[in-house]
mmCIF file of C-alpha atoms and ligand atoms in Angstrom:
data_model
loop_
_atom_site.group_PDB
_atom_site.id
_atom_site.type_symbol
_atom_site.label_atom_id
_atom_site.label_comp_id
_atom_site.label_asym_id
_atom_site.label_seq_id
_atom_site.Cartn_x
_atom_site.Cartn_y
_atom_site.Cartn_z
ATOM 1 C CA UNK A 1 125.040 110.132 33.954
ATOM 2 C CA UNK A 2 126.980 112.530 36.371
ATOM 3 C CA UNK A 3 129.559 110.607 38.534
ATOM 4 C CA UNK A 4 129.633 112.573 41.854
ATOM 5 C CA UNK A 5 126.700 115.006 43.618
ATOM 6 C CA UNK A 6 129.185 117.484 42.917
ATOM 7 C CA UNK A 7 128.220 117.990 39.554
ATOM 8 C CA UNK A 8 124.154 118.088 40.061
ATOM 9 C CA UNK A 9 124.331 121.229 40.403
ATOM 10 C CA UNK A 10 120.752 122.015 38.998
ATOM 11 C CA UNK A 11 119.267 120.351 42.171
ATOM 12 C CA UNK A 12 117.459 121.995 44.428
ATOM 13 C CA UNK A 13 118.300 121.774 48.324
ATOM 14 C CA UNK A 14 116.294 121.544 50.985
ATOM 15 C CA UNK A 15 117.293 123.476 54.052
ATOM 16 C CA UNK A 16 119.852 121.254 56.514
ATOM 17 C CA UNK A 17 117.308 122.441 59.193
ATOM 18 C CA UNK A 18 114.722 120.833 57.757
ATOM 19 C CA UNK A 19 112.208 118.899 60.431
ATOM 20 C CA UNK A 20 111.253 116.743 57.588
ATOM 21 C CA UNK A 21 114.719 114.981 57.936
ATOM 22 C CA UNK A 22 114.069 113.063 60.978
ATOM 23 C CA UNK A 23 111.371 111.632 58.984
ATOM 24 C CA UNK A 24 113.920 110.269 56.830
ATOM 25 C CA UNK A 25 116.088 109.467 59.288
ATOM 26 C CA UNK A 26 113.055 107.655 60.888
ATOM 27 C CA UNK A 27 112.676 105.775 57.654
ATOM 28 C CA UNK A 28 116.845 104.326 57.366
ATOM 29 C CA UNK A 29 116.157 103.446 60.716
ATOM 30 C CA UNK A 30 113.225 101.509 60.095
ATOM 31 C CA UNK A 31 115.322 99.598 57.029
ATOM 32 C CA UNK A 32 118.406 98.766 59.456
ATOM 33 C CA UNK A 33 120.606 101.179 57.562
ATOM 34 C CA UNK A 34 120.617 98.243 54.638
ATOM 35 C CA UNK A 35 122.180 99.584 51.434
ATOM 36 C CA UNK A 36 119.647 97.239 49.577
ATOM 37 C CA UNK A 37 116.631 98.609 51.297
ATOM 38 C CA UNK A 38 117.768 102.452 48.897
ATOM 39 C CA UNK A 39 114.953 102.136 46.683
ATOM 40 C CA UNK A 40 112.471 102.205 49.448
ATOM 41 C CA UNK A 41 114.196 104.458 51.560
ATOM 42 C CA UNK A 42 114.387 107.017 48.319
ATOM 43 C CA UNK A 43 110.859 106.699 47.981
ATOM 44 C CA UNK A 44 110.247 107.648 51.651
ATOM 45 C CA UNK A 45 111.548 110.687 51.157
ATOM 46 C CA UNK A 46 110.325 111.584 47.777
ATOM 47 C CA UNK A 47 106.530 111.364 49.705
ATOM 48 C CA UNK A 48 107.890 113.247 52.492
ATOM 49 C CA UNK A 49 109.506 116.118 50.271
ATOM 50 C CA UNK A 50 107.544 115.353 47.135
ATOM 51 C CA UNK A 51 111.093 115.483 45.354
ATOM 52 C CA UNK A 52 114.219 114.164 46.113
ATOM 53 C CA UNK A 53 116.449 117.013 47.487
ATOM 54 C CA UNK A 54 120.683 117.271 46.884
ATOM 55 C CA UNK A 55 120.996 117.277 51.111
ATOM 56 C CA UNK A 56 118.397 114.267 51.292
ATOM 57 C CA UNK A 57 120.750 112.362 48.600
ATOM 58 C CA UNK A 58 123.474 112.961 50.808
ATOM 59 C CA UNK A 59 122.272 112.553 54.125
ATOM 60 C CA UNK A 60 120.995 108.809 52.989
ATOM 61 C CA UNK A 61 124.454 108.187 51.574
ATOM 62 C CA UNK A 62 125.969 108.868 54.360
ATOM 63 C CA UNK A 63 123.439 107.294 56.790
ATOM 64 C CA UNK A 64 123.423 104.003 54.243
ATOM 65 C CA UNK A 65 127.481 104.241 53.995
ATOM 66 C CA UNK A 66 127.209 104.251 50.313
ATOM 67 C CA UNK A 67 128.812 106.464 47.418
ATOM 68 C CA UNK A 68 126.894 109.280 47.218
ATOM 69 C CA UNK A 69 127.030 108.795 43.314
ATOM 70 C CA UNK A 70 125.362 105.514 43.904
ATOM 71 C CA UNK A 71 122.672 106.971 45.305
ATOM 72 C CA UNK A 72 122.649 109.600 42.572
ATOM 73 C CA UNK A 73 122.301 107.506 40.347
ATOM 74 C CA UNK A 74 119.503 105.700 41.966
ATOM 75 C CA UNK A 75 117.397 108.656 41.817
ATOM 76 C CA UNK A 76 118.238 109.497 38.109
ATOM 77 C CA UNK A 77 117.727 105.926 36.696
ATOM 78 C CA UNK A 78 113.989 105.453 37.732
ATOM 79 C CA UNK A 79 111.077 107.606 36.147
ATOM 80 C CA UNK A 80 109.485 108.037 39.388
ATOM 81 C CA UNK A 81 111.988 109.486 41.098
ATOM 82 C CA UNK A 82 112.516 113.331 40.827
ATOM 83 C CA UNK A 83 115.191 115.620 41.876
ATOM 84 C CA UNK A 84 113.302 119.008 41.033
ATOM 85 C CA UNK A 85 110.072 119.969 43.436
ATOM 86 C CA UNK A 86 106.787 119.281 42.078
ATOM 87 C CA UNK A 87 103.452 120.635 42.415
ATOM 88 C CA UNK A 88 101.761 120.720 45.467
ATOM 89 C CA UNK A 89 99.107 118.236 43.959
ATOM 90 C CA UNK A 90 100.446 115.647 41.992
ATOM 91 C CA UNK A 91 98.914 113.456 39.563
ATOM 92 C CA UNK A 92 100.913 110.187 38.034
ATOM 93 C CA UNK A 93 98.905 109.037 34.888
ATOM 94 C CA UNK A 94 100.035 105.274 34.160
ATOM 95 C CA UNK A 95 100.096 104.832 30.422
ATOM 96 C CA UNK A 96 101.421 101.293 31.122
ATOM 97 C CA UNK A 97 99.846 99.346 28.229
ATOM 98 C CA UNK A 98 97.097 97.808 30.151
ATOM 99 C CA UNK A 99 96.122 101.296 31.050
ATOM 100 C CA UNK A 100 96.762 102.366 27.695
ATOM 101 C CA UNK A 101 94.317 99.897 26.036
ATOM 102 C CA UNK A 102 91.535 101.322 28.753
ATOM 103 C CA UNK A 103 92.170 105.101 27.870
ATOM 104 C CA UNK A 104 95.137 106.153 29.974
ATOM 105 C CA UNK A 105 96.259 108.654 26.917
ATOM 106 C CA UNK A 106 92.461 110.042 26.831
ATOM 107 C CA UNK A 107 93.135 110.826 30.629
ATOM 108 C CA UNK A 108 96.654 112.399 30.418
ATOM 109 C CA UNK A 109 95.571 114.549 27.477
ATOM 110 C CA UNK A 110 92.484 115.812 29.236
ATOM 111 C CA UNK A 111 94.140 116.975 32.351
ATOM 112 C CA UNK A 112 97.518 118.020 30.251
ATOM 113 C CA UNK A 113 95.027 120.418 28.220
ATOM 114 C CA UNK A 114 92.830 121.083 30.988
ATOM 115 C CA UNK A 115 95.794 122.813 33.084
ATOM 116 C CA UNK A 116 98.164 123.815 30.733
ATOM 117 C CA UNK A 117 100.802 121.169 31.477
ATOM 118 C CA UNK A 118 103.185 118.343 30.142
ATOM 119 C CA UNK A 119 103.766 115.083 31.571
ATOM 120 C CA UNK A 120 106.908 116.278 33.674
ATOM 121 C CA UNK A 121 105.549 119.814 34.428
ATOM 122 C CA UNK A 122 104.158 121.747 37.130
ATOM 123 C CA UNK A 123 101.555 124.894 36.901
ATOM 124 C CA UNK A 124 103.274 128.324 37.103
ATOM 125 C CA UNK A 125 101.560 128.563 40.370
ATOM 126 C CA UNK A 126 103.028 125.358 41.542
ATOM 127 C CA UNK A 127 99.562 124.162 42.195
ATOM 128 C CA UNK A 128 99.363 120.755 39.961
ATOM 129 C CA UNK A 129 102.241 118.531 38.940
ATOM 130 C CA UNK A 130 101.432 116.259 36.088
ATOM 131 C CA UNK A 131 103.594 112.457 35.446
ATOM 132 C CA UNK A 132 103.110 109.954 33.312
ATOM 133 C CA UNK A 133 104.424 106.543 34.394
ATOM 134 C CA UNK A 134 104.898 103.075 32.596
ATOM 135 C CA UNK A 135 103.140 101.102 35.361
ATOM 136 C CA UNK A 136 102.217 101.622 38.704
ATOM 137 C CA UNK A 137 102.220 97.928 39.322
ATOM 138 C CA UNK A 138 97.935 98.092 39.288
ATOM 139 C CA UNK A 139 96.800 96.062 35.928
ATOM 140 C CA UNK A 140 93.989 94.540 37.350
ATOM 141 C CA UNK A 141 92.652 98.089 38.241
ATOM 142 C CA UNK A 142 92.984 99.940 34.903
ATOM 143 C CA UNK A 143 93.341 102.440 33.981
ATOM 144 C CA UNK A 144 94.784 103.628 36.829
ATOM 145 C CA UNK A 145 95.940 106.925 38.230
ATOM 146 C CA UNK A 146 97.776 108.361 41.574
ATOM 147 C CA UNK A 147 97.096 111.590 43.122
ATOM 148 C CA UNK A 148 98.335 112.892 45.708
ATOM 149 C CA UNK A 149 100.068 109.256 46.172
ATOM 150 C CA UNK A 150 96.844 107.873 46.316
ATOM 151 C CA UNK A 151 95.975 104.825 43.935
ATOM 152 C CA UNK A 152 92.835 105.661 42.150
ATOM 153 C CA UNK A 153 91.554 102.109 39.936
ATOM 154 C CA UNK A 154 89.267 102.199 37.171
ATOM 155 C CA UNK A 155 89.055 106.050 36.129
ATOM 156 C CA UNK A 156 87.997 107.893 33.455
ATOM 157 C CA UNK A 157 88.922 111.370 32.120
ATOM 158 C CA UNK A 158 85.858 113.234 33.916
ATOM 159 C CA UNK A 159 86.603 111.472 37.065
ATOM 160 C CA UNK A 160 90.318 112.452 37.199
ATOM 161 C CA UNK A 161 89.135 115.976 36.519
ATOM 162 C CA UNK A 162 86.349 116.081 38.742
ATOM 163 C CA UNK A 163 89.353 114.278 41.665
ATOM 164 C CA UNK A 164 91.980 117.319 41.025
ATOM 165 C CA UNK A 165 89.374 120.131 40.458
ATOM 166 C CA UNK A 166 88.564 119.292 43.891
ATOM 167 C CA UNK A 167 92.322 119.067 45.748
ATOM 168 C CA UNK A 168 93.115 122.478 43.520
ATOM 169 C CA UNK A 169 90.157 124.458 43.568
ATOM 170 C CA UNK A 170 90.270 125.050 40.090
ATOM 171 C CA UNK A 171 88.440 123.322 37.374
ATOM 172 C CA UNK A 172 90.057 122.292 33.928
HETATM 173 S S1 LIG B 1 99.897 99.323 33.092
HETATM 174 FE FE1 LIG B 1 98.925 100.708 34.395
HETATM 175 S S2 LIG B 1 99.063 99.725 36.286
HETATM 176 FE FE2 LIG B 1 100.162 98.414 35.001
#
């Protein structure tokens, strides 16, 4: 794992202009500036970007007053955080093993066949982002999907379809 932001170089950047960083601003603010609340401050920003941006790494390290390679390596250690944009629908397909023994797999392979993609990818037009995570913390609601950041219980292949056919515009 890299040591320093230096060395990310692959990330993208969001512009230091941004508007979206008062958001996130709005968010540390919220959590007292608390080093421990990181996690939940990350994931602020992820749904306000839809990724985790180098500047937005940076600007909560130094708003938190933490290494910015701790908070670097926040955002690489857990699945659900990512530093590259994604589509501008996303789905997250929990394959968590309750969701697994209800048909989770049937469900990512339909949509991952249906548009082309790979758990981790994003359409060439940027359209549809497809993830695959080990539990979204729903059990009692498999199998379970998120779109759009939205938790969707008890789904089935034709009914995650039918959900991003209609927030894309294009059938699968
Ligand atoms: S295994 Fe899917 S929500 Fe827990």
């Amino acid at each position: 794992m890299p040591t320093t932001l230096n060395r990310a170089s692959q990330i993208k950047e969001a512009p230091a202009t941004d508007p979206r960083m008062a958001k996130v601003l709005q968010a540390i603010k919220l959590y007292q500036r608390r080093p421990d609340a990181l996690i939940q401050i990350l994931h602020t920003a992820q749904g306000i970007f839809g990724y985790l941006p180098l500047n937005v790494l940076q600007f909560v390290a130094r708003e938190l007053r933490v290494p910015p390679a701790q908070v670097y390596g926040v955002a690489t250690f857990y699945h659900f955080f990512s530093l590259k944009p994604k589509g501008e629908h996303q789905v997250v397909v929990c394959t968590g093993t309750a969701c697994y023994v209800k048909g989770a797999q049937k469900i990512l392979d339909a949509i991952a066949a249906g548009y082309g993609l790979k758990p981790g990818s994003t359409t060439p037009d940027g359209k549809l982002g497809l993830e695959q995570a080990r539990c979204i913390g729903a059990c009692g609601l498999a199998p379970a999907v998120v779109i759009d950041e939205e938790m969707q219980p008890k789904v089935d292949a034709a009914k995650v379809g039918a959900m991003v056919a209609g927030k894309t515009g294009v059938a699968s």
